[in-house]
Structures are given as structure tokens and as C-alpha cells.
mmCIF file of C-alpha atoms in Angstrom:
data_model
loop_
_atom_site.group_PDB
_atom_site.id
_atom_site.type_symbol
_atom_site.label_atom_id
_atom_site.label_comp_id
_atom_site.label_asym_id
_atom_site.label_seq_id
_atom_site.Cartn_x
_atom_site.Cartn_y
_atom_site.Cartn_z
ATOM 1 C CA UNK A 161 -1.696 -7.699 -50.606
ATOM 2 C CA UNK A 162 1.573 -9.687 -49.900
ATOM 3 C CA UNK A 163 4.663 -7.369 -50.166
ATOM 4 C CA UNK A 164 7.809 -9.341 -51.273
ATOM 5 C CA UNK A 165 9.465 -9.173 -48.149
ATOM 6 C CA UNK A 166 6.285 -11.190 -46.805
ATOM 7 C CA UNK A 167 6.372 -13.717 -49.382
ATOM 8 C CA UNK A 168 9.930 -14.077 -48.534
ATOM 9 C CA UNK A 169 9.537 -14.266 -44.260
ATOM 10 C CA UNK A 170 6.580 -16.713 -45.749
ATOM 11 C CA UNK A 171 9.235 -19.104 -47.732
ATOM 12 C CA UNK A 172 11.221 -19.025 -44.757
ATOM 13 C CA UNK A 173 8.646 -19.957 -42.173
ATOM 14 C CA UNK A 174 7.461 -23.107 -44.149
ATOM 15 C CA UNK A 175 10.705 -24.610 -44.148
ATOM 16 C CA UNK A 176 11.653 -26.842 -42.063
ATOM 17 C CA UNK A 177 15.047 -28.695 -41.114
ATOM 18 C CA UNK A 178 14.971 -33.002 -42.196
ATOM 19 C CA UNK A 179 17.486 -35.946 -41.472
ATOM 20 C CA UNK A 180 20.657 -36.041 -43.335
ATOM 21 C CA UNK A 181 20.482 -39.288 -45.904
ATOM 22 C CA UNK A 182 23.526 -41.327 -45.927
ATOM 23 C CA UNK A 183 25.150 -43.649 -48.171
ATOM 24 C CA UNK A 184 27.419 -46.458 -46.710
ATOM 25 C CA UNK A 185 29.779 -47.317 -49.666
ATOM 26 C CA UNK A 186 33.061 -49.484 -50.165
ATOM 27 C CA UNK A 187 34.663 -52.773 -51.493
ATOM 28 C CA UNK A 188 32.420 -55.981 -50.989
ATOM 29 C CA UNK A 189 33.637 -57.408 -47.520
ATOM 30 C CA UNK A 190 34.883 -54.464 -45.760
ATOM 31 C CA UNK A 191 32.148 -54.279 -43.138
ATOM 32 C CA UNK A 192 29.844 -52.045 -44.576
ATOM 33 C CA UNK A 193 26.263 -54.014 -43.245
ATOM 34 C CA UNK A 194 28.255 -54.669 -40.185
ATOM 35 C CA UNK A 195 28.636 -51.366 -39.242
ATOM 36 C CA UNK A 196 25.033 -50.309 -40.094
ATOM 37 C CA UNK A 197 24.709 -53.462 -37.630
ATOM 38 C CA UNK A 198 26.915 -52.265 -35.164
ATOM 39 C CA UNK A 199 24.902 -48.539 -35.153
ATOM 40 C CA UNK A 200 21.125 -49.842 -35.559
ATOM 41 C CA UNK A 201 21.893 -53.081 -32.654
ATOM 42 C CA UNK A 202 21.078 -55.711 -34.832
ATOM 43 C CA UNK A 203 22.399 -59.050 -36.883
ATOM 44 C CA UNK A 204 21.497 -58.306 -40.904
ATOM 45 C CA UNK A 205 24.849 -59.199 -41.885
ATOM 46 C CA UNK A 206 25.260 -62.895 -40.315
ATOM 47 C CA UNK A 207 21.879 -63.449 -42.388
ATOM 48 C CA UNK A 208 23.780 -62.433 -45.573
ATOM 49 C CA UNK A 209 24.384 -65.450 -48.385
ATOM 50 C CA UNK A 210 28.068 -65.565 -48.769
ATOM 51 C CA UNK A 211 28.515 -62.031 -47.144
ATOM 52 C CA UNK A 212 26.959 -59.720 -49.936
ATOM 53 C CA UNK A 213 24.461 -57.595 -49.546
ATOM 54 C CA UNK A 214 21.697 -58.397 -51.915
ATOM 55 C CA UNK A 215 19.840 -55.343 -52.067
ATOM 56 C CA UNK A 216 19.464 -52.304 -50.825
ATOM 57 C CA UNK A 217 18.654 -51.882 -47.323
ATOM 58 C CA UNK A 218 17.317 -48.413 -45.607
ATOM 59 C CA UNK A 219 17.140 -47.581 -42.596
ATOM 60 C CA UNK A 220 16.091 -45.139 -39.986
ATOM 61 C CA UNK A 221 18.352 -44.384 -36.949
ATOM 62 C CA UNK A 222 17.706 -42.292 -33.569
ATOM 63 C CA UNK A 223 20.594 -41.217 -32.162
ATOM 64 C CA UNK A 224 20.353 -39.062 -28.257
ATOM 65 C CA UNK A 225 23.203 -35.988 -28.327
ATOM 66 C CA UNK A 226 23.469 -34.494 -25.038
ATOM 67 C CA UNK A 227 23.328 -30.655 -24.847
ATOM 68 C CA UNK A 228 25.761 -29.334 -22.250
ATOM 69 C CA UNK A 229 24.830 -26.070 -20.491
ATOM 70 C CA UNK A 230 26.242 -23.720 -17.829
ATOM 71 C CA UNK A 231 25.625 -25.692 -15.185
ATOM 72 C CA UNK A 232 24.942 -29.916 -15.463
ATOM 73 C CA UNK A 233 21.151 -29.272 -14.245
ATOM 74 C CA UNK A 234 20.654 -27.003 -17.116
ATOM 75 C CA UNK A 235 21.923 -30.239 -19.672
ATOM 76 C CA UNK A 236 19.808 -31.951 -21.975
ATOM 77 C CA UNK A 237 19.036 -34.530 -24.322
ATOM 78 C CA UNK A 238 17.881 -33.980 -28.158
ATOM 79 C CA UNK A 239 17.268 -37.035 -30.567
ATOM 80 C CA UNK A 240 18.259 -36.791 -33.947
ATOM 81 C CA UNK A 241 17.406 -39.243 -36.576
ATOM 82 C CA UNK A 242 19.461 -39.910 -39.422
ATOM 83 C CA UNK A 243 18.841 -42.380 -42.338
ATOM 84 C CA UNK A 244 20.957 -44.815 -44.093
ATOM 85 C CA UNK A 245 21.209 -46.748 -47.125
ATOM 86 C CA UNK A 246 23.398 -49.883 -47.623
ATOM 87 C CA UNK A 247 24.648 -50.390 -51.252
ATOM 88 C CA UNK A 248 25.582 -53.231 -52.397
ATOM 89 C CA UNK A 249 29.452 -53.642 -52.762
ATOM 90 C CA UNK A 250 29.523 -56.648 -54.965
ATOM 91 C CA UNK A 251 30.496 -55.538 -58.658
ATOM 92 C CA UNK A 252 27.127 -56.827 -59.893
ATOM 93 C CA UNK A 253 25.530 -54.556 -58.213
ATOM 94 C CA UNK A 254 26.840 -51.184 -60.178
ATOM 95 C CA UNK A 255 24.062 -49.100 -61.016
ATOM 96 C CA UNK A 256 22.435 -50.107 -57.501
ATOM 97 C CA UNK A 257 25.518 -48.430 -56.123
ATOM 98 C CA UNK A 258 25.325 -45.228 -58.852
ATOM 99 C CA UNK A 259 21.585 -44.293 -57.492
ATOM 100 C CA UNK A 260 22.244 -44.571 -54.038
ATOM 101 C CA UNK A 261 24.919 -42.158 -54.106
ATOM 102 C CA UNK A 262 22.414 -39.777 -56.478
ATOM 103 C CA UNK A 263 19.797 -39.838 -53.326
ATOM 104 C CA UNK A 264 22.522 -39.306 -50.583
ATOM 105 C CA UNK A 265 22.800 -36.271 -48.353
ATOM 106 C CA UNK A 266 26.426 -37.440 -47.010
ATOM 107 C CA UNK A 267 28.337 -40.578 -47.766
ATOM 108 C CA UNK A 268 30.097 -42.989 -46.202
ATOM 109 C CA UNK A 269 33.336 -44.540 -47.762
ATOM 110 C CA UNK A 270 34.312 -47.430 -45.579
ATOM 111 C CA UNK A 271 37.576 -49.136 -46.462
ATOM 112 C CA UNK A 272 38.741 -52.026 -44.170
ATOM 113 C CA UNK A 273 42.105 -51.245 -41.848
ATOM 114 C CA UNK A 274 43.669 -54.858 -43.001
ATOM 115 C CA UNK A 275 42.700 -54.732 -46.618
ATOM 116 C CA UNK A 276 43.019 -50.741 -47.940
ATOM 117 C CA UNK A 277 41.975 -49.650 -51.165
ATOM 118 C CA UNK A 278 40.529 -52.136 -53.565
ATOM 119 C CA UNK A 279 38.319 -52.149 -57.128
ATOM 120 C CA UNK A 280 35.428 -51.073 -55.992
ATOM 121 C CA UNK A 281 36.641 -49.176 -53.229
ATOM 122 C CA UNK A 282 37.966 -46.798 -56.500
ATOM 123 C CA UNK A 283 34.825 -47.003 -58.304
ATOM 124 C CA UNK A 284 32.712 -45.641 -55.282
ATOM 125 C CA UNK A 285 35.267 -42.435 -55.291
ATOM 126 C CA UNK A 286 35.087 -42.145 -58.817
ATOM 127 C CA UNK A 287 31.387 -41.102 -58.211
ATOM 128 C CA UNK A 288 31.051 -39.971 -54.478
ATOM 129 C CA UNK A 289 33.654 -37.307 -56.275
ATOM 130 C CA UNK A 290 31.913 -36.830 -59.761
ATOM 131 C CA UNK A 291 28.558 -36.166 -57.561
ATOM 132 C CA UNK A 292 30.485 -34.109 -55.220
ATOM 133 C CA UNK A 293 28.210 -35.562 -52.393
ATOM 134 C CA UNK A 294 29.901 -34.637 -48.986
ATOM 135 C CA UNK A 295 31.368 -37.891 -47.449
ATOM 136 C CA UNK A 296 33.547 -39.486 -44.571
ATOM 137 C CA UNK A 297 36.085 -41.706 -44.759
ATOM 138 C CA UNK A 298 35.325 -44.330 -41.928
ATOM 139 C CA UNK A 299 38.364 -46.836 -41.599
ATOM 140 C CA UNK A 300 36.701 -50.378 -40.753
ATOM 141 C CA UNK A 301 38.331 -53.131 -38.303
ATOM 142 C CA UNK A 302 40.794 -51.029 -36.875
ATOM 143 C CA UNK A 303 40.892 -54.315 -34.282
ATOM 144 C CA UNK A 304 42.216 -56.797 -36.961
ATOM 145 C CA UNK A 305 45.617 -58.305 -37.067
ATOM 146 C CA UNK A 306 47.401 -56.713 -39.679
ATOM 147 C CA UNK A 307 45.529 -53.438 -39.465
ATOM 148 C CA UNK A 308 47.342 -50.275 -41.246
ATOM 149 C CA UNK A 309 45.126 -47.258 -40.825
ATOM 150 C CA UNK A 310 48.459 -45.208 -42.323
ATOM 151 C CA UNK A 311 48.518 -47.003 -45.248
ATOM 152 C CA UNK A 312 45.178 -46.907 -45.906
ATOM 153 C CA UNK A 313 45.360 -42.934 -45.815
ATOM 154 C CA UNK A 314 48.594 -43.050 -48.033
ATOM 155 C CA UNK A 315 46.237 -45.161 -50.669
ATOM 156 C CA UNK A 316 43.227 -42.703 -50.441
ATOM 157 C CA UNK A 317 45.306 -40.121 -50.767
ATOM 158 C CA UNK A 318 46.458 -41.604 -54.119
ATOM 159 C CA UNK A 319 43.481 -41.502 -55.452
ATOM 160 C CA UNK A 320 42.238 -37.954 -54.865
ATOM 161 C CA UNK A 321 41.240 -38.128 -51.398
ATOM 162 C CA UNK A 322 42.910 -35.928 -49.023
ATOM 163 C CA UNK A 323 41.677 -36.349 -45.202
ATOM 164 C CA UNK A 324 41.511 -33.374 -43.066
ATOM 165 C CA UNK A 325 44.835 -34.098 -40.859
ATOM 166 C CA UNK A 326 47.062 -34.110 -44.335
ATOM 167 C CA UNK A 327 45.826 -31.003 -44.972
ATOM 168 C CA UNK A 328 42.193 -31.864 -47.166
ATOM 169 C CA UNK A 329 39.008 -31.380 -46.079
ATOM 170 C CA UNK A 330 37.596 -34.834 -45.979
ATOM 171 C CA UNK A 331 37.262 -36.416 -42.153
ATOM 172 C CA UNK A 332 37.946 -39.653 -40.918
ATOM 173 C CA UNK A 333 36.507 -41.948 -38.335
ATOM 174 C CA UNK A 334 38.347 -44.744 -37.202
ATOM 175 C CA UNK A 335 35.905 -47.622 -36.100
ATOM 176 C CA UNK A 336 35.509 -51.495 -35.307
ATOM 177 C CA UNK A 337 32.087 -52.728 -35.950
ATOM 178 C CA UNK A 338 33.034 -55.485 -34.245
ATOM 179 C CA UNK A 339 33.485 -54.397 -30.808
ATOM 180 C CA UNK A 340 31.764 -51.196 -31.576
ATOM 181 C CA UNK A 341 34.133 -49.134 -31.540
ATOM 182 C CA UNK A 342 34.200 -45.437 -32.606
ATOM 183 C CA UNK A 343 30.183 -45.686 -33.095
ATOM 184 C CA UNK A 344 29.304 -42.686 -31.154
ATOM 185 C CA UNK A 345 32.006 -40.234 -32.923
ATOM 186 C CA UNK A 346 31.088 -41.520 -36.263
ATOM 187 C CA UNK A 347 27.252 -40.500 -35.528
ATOM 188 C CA UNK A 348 28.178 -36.897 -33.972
ATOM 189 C CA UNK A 349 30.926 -36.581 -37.556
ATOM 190 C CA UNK A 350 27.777 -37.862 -39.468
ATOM 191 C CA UNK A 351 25.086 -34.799 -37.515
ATOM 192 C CA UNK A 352 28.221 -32.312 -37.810
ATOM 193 C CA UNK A 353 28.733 -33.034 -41.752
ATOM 194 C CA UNK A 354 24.857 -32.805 -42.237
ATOM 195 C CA UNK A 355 24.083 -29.480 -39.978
ATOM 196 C CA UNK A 356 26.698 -27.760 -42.462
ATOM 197 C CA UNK A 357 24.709 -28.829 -45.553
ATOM 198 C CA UNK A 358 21.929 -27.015 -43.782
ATOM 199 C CA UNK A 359 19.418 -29.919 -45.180
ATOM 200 C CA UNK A 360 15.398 -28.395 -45.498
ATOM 201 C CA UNK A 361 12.212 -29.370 -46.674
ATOM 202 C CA UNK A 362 9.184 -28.064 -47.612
ATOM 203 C CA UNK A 363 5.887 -29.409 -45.638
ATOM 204 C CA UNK A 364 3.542 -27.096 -47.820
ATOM 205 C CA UNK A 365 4.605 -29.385 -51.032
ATOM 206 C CA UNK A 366 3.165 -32.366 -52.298
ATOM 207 C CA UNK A 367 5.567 -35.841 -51.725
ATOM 208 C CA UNK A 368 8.735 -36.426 -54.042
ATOM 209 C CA UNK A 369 11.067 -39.386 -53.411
ATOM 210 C CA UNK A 370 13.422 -41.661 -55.211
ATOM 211 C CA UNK A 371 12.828 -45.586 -55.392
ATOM 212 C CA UNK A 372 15.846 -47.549 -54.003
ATOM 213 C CA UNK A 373 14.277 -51.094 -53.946
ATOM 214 C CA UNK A 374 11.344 -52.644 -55.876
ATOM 215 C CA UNK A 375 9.972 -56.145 -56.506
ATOM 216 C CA UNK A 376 6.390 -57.648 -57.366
ATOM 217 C CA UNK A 377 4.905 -59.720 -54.509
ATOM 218 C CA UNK A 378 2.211 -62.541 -55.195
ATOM 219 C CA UNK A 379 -0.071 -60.999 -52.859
ATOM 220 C CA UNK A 380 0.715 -57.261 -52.584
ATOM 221 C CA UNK A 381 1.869 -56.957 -56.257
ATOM 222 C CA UNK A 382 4.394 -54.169 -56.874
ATOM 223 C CA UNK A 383 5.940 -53.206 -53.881
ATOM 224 C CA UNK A 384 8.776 -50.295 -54.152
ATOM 225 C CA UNK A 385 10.938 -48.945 -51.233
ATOM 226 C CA UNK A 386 11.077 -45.355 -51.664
ATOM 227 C CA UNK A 387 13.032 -42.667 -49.784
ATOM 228 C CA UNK A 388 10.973 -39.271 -49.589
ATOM 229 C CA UNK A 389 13.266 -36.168 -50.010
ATOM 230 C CA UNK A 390 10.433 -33.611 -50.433
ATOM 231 C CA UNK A 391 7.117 -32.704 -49.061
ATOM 232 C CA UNK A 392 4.852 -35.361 -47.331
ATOM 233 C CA UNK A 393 3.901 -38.567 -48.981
ATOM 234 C CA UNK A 394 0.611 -39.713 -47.828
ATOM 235 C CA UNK A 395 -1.725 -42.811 -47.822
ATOM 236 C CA UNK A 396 -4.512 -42.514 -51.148
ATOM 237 C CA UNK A 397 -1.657 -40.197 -53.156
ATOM 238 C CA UNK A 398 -1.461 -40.463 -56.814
ATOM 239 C CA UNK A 399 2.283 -41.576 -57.159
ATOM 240 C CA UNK A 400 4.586 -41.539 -60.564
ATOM 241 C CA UNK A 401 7.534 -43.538 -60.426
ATOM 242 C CA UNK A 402 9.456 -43.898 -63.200
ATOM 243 C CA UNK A 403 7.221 -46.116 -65.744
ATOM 244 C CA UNK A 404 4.865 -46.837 -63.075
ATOM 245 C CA UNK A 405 2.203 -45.289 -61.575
ATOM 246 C CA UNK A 406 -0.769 -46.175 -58.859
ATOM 247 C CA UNK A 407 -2.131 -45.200 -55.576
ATOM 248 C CA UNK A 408 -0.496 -45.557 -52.274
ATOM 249 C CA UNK A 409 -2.591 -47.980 -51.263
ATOM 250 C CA UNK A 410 -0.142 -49.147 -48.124
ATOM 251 C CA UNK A 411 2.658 -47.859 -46.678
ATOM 252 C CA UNK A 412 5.195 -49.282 -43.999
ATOM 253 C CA UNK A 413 8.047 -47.909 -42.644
ATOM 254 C CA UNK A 414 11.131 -49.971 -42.190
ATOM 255 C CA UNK A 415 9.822 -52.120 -39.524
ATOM 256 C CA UNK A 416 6.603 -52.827 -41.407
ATOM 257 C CA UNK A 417 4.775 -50.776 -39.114
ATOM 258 C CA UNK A 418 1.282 -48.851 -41.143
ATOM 259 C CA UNK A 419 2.212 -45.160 -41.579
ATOM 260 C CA UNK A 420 -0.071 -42.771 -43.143
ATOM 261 C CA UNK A 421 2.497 -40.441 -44.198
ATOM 262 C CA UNK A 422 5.998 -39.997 -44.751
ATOM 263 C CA UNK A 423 7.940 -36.942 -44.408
ATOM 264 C CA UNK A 424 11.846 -36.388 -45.881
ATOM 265 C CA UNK A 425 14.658 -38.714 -45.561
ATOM 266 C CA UNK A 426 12.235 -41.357 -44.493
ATOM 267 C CA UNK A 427 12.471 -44.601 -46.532
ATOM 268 C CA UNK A 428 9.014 -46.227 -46.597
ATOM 269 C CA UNK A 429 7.388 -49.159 -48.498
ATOM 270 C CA UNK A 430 4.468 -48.576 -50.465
ATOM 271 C CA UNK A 431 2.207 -51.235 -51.933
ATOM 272 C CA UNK A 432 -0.110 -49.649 -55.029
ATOM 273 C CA UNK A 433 1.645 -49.204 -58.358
ATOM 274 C CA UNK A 434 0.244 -50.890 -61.118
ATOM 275 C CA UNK A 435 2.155 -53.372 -63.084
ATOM 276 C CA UNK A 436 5.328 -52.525 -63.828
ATOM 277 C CA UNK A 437 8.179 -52.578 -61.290
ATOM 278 C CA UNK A 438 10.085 -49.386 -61.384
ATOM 279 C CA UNK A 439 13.806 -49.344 -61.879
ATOM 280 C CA UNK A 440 16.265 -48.804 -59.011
ATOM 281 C CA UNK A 441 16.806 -44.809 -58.881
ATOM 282 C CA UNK A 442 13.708 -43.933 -60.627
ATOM 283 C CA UNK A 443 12.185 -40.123 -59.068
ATOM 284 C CA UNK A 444 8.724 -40.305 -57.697
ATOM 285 C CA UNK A 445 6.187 -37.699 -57.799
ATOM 286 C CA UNK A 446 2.817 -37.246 -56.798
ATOM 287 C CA UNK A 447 0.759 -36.464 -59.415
ATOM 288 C CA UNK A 448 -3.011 -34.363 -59.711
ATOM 289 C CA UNK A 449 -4.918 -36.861 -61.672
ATOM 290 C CA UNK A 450 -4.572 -40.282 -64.020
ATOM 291 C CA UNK A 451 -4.266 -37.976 -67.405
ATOM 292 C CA UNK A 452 -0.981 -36.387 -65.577
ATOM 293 C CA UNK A 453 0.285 -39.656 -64.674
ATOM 294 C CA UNK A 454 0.049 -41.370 -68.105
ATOM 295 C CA UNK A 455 1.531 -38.291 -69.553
ATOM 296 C CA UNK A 456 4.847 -38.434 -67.413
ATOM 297 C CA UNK A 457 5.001 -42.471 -67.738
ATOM 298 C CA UNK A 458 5.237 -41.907 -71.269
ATOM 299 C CA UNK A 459 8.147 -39.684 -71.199
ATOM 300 C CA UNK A 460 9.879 -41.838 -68.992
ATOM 301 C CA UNK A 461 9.259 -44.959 -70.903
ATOM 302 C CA UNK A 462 11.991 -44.221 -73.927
ATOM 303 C CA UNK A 463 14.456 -43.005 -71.333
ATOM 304 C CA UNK A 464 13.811 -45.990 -69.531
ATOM 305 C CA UNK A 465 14.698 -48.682 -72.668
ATOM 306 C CA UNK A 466 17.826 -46.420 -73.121
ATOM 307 C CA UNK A 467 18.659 -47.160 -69.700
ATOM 308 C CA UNK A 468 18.250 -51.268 -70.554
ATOM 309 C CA UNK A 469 20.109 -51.065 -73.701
ATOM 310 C CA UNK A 470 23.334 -49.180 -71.330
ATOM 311 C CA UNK A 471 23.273 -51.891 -69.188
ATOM 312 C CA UNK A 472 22.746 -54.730 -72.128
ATOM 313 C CA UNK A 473 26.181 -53.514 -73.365
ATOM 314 C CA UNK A 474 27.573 -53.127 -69.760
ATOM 315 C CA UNK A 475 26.867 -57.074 -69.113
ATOM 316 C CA UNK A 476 28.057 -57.599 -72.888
ATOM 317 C CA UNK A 477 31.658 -56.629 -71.847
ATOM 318 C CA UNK A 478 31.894 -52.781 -71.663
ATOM 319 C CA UNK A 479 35.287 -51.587 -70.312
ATOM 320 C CA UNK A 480 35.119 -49.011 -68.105
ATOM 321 C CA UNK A 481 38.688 -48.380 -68.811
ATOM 322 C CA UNK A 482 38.394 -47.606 -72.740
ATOM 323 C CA UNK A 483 35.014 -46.511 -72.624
ATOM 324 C CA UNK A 484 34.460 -48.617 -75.321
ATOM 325 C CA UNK A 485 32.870 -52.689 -75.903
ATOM 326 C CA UNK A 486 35.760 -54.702 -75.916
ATOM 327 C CA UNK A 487 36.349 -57.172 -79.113
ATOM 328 C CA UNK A 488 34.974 -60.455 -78.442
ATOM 329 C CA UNK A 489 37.322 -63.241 -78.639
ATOM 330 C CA UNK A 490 37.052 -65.420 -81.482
ATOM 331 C CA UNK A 491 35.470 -68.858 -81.083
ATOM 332 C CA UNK A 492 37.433 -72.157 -81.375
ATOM 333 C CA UNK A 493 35.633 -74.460 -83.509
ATOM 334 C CA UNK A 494 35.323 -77.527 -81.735
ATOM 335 C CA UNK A 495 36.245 -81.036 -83.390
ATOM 336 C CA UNK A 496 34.438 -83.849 -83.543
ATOM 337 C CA UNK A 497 35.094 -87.521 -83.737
ATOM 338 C CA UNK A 498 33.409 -89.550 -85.942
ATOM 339 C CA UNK A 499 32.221 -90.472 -89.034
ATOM 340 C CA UNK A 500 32.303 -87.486 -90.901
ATOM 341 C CA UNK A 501 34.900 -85.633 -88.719
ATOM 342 C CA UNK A 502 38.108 -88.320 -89.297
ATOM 343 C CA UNK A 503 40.287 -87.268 -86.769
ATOM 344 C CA UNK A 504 41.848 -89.330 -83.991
ATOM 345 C CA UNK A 505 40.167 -89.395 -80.628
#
């Protein structure tokens, strides 16, 4: 018989520690791909069509921290991984923006030296602090002519956000993706942030996850991009996602290599939902059987047509600022020459 205190020292022992998830966030143009450029060594951005990011991107990072000891022969090296998602910063891209925040360990809020606070860089604190996600302020080209990292703090602080050196609690790295600049520090803020939110998992459960990208391919049909935040997804699992469900028929991680399973913060493709694409942000589960599946899509599916009709009225001209749909103007009619419109043209 298992005493309590077993079942307990039992809980403990099949947790384990994962990667922090992070969120990069800010105003369209202030260098958020080109930092995630900067830390993963590559070019995304200059592929970019007119500098937004389209979609989502996720990403998995390894980053070596030494471990000093007594002496320097006792030193070592540990490799850490940490994940991160790029949101979109274009306005269009709201709700993209609202779920990645909603799957994020630790965010990101990157606000350009020459530029400060703008629209969207207010909309991204509006929900990094309704969500109270922990998050860094990371001050972008610092290199620029016309940089003003004190007046960016002076604007943040304006809007609710207090860095730790004015007395808050939020810390700030100052960086230039450009030259690189600042890189290193960010990633040991980013581990420091993310050892204090003491982030675990549990192996022993079956896979969870969120979907952050999803489209239908010609040959592969549905494909969704799905960041695992629980348990270990596997190849041949039974997968809800949303309104969708399938098999995990493939999955890739995000070089395209084959996996056969996924474990926490790792973002993976998987090829094997049926028909329907799931919606950015949509949880996914792995499920026993088909009759569990079917039972869950159907609870999803009215939540899901709410979700259309929220953004119908968005696009239709919601104002965030009343809360309410503004009036539509009224419409001109338009005259016409002619016969029998007698009016001078």
C-alpha cells in the first residue's frame, strides 16, 4: 500500500524541469525577426515581403552557459534550450498576437531605441499585463542614429511598465540585432527569468499542446504547428485540436527533420488531422479513442463560430477604444449623367 507521503515523493520524482517558451512581441518594424535572427544565426527577416512577419514562426534555440567552479579545471559547460515564438506585429495580425502570448512562459517586449513606444507596442502591454506572463523589456537598435534608450524607459514607464533600475521589477536588455549586440546577456536574462518560474512537466502524461500555425497542403493535407507544453506527443497519437481531430501521422521538428516524439516547449509539425484546419490558439489533446474525439470536437465547434462571429465584428469596425461597433458612415449617393439623371456633367 502507498502511504501519502509516497504518493507525494512519487509526484515529485516524475517531474521533470522543460525549456522556458518565449514570446517576442512589439510594434511592426522594430526588429523583432531580426533579433530571433541575430540569436538563431540566420537570415528569415531579409526573406520577409515588405518587412512583416506573415505568420508565426517557432523556434528552438541551444544556448552553452559556462559553469564556473573553484578552480578553472573544475568549469563546465551545460546547454540549455529555450524556445521562441515570433508574433506577428502587423495590426492584422491581432488574435495571432493574443494566443501567442496565452502559450508563453516569458515574453519579450522589444521596442526600437530610435522609434519608442508606438500602437501596437501598447496593445502587446495591454495583454503581456492582463495575462500577467513574466516578460523583458529588450530595447532594439541601440546602434541607430537617433537612438534614446531614456526616452524609451520614460514612455514605458507611462504606460504601466516600471523597469527594475526605476525601482519596478521588470528587466531590461539593451541590444542591436544588427551587430549582435547584447545577445548573450539577453539569453542568460531569458534562463534567469525562466529558472524563477520553476517551469515542469510531467513525462508520465499523455501529450497536450497549443496550435500556433496551421494550413492545408495539397499533398500532406492539414498540417498544424503545435507547441507541446505537457507530457510527450508521439507518432500514431490520437490528437484533438480544436474542431479537428486525426492521427499523428508525421511529425517534424522545426528543421523538418522526422521526430517520433515531442516533449514540452518543443514546437513540432504534425501532418494527420482530418479536414478542418484548426484555428490559431486552439489546445490540443490526445485523446483514448474516435468516440472521445468526436465528443470534444463537438463542444468546441459552437465556441469556435463564436470565435468567427468576434472577429466578423472586429474586421466590421470594432473600436477597441469604446468597446463598442462604431456607426457606419452614411453613403453618398452617387449622380449620374444622363438621360434620366439631368444634371450637368
Amino acid at each position: 500500500m502507498i502511504t501519502q507521503t509516497q504518493d507525494q515523493n512519487l509526484s515529485v520524482a516524475s517531474v521533470e524541469a522543460r525549456p522556458p517558451i518565449v514570446v517576442v512581441m512589439g510594434h511592426v518594424d522594430h526588429g523583432k525577426t531580426t533579433l530571433l535572427d541575430a540569436i538563431r544565426e540566420t537570415e528569415v527577416a531579409e526573406g520577409e515581403a515588405g518587412g512583416i512577419t506573415q505568420s508565426i514562426g517557432a523556434y528552438e534555440v541551444e544556448v552553452k552557459k559556462e559553469i564556473s567552479r573553484h578552480t578553472p579545471r573544475d568549469d563546465f559547460a551545460v546547454t540549455r534550450k529555450i524556445t521562441f515564438i515570433d508574433t506577428p506585429g502587423h495590426e492584422a495580425f491581432f488574435a495571432m498576437r493574443e494566443h501567442g502570448v496565452k502559450v508563453a512562459d516569458v515574453a519579450l517586449l522589444v521596442v526600437a531605441a530610435d522609434d519608442g513606444v508606438q500602437p501596437q507596442t501598447e496593445e502587446v502591454i495591454k495583454h503581456i499585463l492582463e495575462t500577467k506572463v513574466p516578460f523583458i523589456v529588450v530595447i532594439n537598435k541601440i546602434d541607430k542614429p537617433g537612438a534614446a534608450v531614456d526616452r524609451v524607459k520614460k514612455e514605458l514607464s507611462e504606460k504601466g511598465v516600471l523597469i527594475e533600475e526605476w525601482g519596478g521589477q521588470v528587466p531590461v536588455a539593451l541590444v542591436s540585432s544588427r551587430d549582435k549586440k547584447g545577445i548573450d546577456e539577453l539569453l542568460d536574462l531569458i534562463l534567469l527569468v525562466a529558472e524563477m518560474e520553476e517551469l515542469k512537466y510531467s513525462p508520465q502524461k499523455t501529450g497536450e499542446g497549443y496550435v500556433i500555425e496551421s494550413h492545408f497542403d495539397a499533398k500532406k493535407g492539414v498540417v498544424a504547428t503545435i507547441i507541446v507544453t505537457d507530457g510527450i506527443l508521439r507518432t500514431g497519437d490520437l490528437i484533438v485540436c480544436g474542431t479537428s481531430f486525426g492521427s499523428v501521422k508525421i511529425m517534424e521538428d522545426d528543421e523538418a527533420r522526422p521526430i517520433k516524439e515531442a516533449r514540452p516547449s518543443k514546437p513540432v509539425r504534425v501532418v494527420g488531422l482530418a479536414e478542418t484546419t484548426p484555428m490559431i490558439g486552439e489546445k490540443c489533446s490526445v485523446v483514448a479513442n474516435v468516440a472521445e474525439a468526436q465528443k470534444i470536437v463537438s463542444e468546441h465547434t459552437q465556441k469556435h463560430e463564436e470565435f468567427l462571429a468576434r472577429i466578423k465584428i472586429r474586421s466590421s469596425g470594432w473600436s477597441f477604444e469604446t468597446n463598442k461597433i462604431r456607426p457606419s458612415r452614411p453613403k453618398t449617393a452617387k449622380v449620374r449623367c444622363g438621360r434620366h439623371h439631368p444634371v450637368r456633367c
